[in-house]
mmCIF file of C-alpha atoms in Angstrom:
data_model
loop_
_atom_site.group_PDB
_atom_site.id
_atom_site.type_symbol
_atom_site.label_atom_id
_atom_site.label_comp_id
_atom_site.label_asym_id
_atom_site.label_seq_id
_atom_site.Cartn_x
_atom_site.Cartn_y
_atom_site.Cartn_z
ATOM 1 C CA MET A 1 0.903 -48.576 -10.516
ATOM 2 C CA SER A 2 2.463 -49.715 -7.291
ATOM 3 C CA VAL A 3 0.575 -51.882 -4.836
ATOM 4 C CA GLY A 4 0.657 -49.099 -2.212
ATOM 5 C CA VAL A 5 -0.976 -46.590 -4.578
ATOM 6 C CA ALA A 6 -3.617 -49.140 -5.596
ATOM 7 C CA ARG A 7 -4.421 -49.866 -1.939
ATOM 8 C CA ARG A 8 -4.774 -46.151 -1.125
ATOM 9 C CA ARG A 9 -7.073 -45.615 -4.105
ATOM 10 C CA TYR A 10 -9.207 -48.572 -3.051
ATOM 11 C CA ARG A 11 -9.407 -47.288 0.516
ATOM 12 C CA ASN A 12 -10.350 -43.787 -0.678
ATOM 13 C CA THR A 13 -13.056 -45.196 -2.966
ATOM 14 C CA LYS A 14 -14.375 -47.402 -0.193
ATOM 15 C CA PHE A 15 -14.396 -44.443 2.228
ATOM 16 C CA CYS A 16 -16.294 -42.261 -0.269
ATOM 17 C CA LYS A 17 -18.916 -44.982 -0.729
ATOM 18 C CA ILE A 18 -19.323 -45.398 3.021
ATOM 19 C CA LYS A 19 -19.611 -41.615 3.443
ATOM 20 C CA SER A 20 -22.287 -41.483 0.705
ATOM 21 C CA VAL A 21 -24.214 -44.356 2.267
ATOM 22 C CA ILE A 22 -24.154 -42.517 5.597
ATOM 23 C CA THR A 23 -25.533 -39.411 3.830
ATOM 24 C CA VAL A 24 -28.348 -41.503 2.355
ATOM 25 C CA LEU A 25 -29.108 -43.069 5.719
ATOM 26 C CA LYS A 26 -29.281 -39.650 7.391
ATOM 27 C CA SER A 27 -31.765 -38.544 4.729
ATOM 28 C CA LEU A 28 -33.783 -41.701 5.292
ATOM 29 C CA LEU A 29 -34.102 -40.941 8.980
ATOM 30 C CA GLU A 30 -36.242 -37.906 8.161
ATOM 31 C CA ASN A 31 -39.127 -40.326 7.464
ATOM 32 C CA THR A 32 -39.931 -43.666 8.998
ATOM 33 C CA VAL A 33 -38.284 -46.160 6.676
ATOM 34 C CA THR A 34 -39.977 -49.537 6.756
ATOM 35 C CA SER A 35 -37.767 -51.365 4.259
ATOM 36 C CA LEU A 36 -34.425 -50.918 2.539
ATOM 37 C CA ALA A 37 -32.502 -52.782 -0.185
ATOM 38 C CA PHE A 38 -29.331 -52.351 -2.231
ATOM 39 C CA SER A 39 -29.310 -52.862 -5.991
ATOM 40 C CA PRO A 40 -27.305 -55.849 -7.254
ATOM 41 C CA ASP A 41 -24.482 -53.541 -8.408
ATOM 42 C CA GLY A 42 -24.458 -51.723 -5.045
ATOM 43 C CA LEU A 43 -24.895 -48.271 -6.621
ATOM 44 C CA THR A 44 -28.522 -47.652 -5.699
ATOM 45 C CA ILE A 45 -30.590 -48.007 -2.532
ATOM 46 C CA VAL A 46 -34.364 -48.354 -2.595
ATOM 47 C CA SER A 47 -36.394 -47.449 0.467
ATOM 48 C CA GLY A 48 -40.037 -47.837 1.349
ATOM 49 C CA SER A 49 -41.574 -45.686 4.053
ATOM 50 C CA ASP A 50 -44.666 -44.824 6.006
ATOM 51 C CA ASP A 51 -45.350 -41.801 3.781
ATOM 52 C CA LYS A 52 -46.531 -44.254 1.040
ATOM 53 C CA THR A 53 -43.482 -43.614 -1.169
ATOM 54 C CA ILE A 54 -40.650 -45.622 -2.645
ATOM 55 C CA LYS A 55 -37.414 -43.685 -3.030
ATOM 56 C CA LEU A 56 -34.337 -44.602 -5.028
ATOM 57 C CA TRP A 57 -31.045 -43.161 -3.805
ATOM 58 C CA ASP A 58 -27.693 -42.768 -5.542
ATOM 59 C CA VAL A 59 -25.112 -44.336 -3.226
ATOM 60 C CA GLN A 60 -22.237 -42.282 -4.672
ATOM 61 C CA THR A 61 -23.857 -38.861 -4.225
ATOM 62 C CA GLY A 62 -26.269 -39.596 -1.396
ATOM 63 C CA LEU A 63 -29.057 -37.856 -3.314
ATOM 64 C CA PRO A 64 -32.486 -39.198 -4.262
ATOM 65 C CA ILE A 65 -32.829 -40.306 -7.893
ATOM 66 C CA ILE A 66 -36.603 -40.617 -8.031
ATOM 67 C CA ILE A 67 -39.625 -40.817 -5.740
ATOM 68 C CA LEU A 68 -42.361 -43.279 -6.715
ATOM 69 C CA PHE A 69 -45.986 -42.889 -5.634
ATOM 70 C CA GLY A 70 -48.692 -45.511 -5.921
ATOM 71 C CA HIS A 71 -49.464 -47.192 -2.624
ATOM 72 C CA GLU A 72 -52.515 -46.163 -0.620
ATOM 73 C CA SER A 73 -50.899 -47.037 2.707
ATOM 74 C CA TYR A 74 -47.363 -47.399 4.018
ATOM 75 C CA VAL A 75 -44.845 -49.475 2.090
ATOM 76 C CA GLU A 76 -43.947 -52.636 4.000
ATOM 77 C CA SER A 77 -41.220 -54.084 1.792
ATOM 78 C CA VAL A 78 -39.022 -53.298 -1.200
ATOM 79 C CA ALA A 79 -36.580 -55.339 -3.270
ATOM 80 C CA PHE A 80 -34.617 -55.175 -6.510
ATOM 81 C CA SER A 81 -34.919 -57.824 -9.181
ATOM 82 C CA PRO A 82 -31.690 -59.822 -9.669
ATOM 83 C CA ASP A 83 -30.843 -57.839 -12.829
ATOM 84 C CA GLY A 84 -31.512 -54.497 -11.078
ATOM 85 C CA LYS A 85 -33.968 -53.341 -13.737
ATOM 86 C CA ASN A 86 -37.085 -53.622 -11.584
ATOM 87 C CA VAL A 87 -38.106 -52.733 -8.061
ATOM 88 C CA VAL A 88 -40.891 -54.591 -6.303
ATOM 89 C CA SER A 89 -42.822 -53.032 -3.419
ATOM 90 C CA GLY A 90 -45.444 -54.433 -1.121
ATOM 91 C CA GLY A 91 -47.759 -52.184 0.817
ATOM 92 C CA TYR A 92 -50.021 -52.395 3.826
ATOM 93 C CA ASP A 93 -52.798 -51.690 1.305
ATOM 94 C CA LYS A 94 -52.376 -55.376 0.297
ATOM 95 C CA THR A 95 -50.900 -54.564 -3.113
ATOM 96 C CA VAL A 96 -47.641 -55.560 -4.760
ATOM 97 C CA LYS A 97 -46.249 -53.240 -7.402
ATOM 98 C CA VAL A 98 -43.467 -53.780 -9.927
ATOM 99 C CA TRP A 99 -41.622 -50.639 -11.003
ATOM 100 C CA HIS A 100 -39.493 -50.749 -14.161
ATOM 101 C CA MET A 101 -36.251 -48.759 -13.980
ATOM 102 C CA PRO A 102 -35.574 -47.848 -17.656
ATOM 103 C CA TRP A 103 -32.234 -46.163 -16.936
ATOM 104 C CA GLN A 104 -30.742 -49.317 -15.373
#
């Protein structure tokens, strides 16, 4: 493969990822997002919002993977564990929850 072809493929892949991230961000704007984090591999976004939910988003498709319920008030913060297999959320209800992602 020539260097020019490799560069074009990289640019196209990078553009598709950026376009997907923009799609996710547009979807996130429908609710008030209070926190956002990328997975360590960069393929998933987790968001916490004022509707008491945690949502995981596929960066490549821009679609939600799963919606997690469990907080009694809005979600203040979200984060991935370093290995990407867990999500931690903290809520205004003064609870911290650890969510295991079995598919990761």
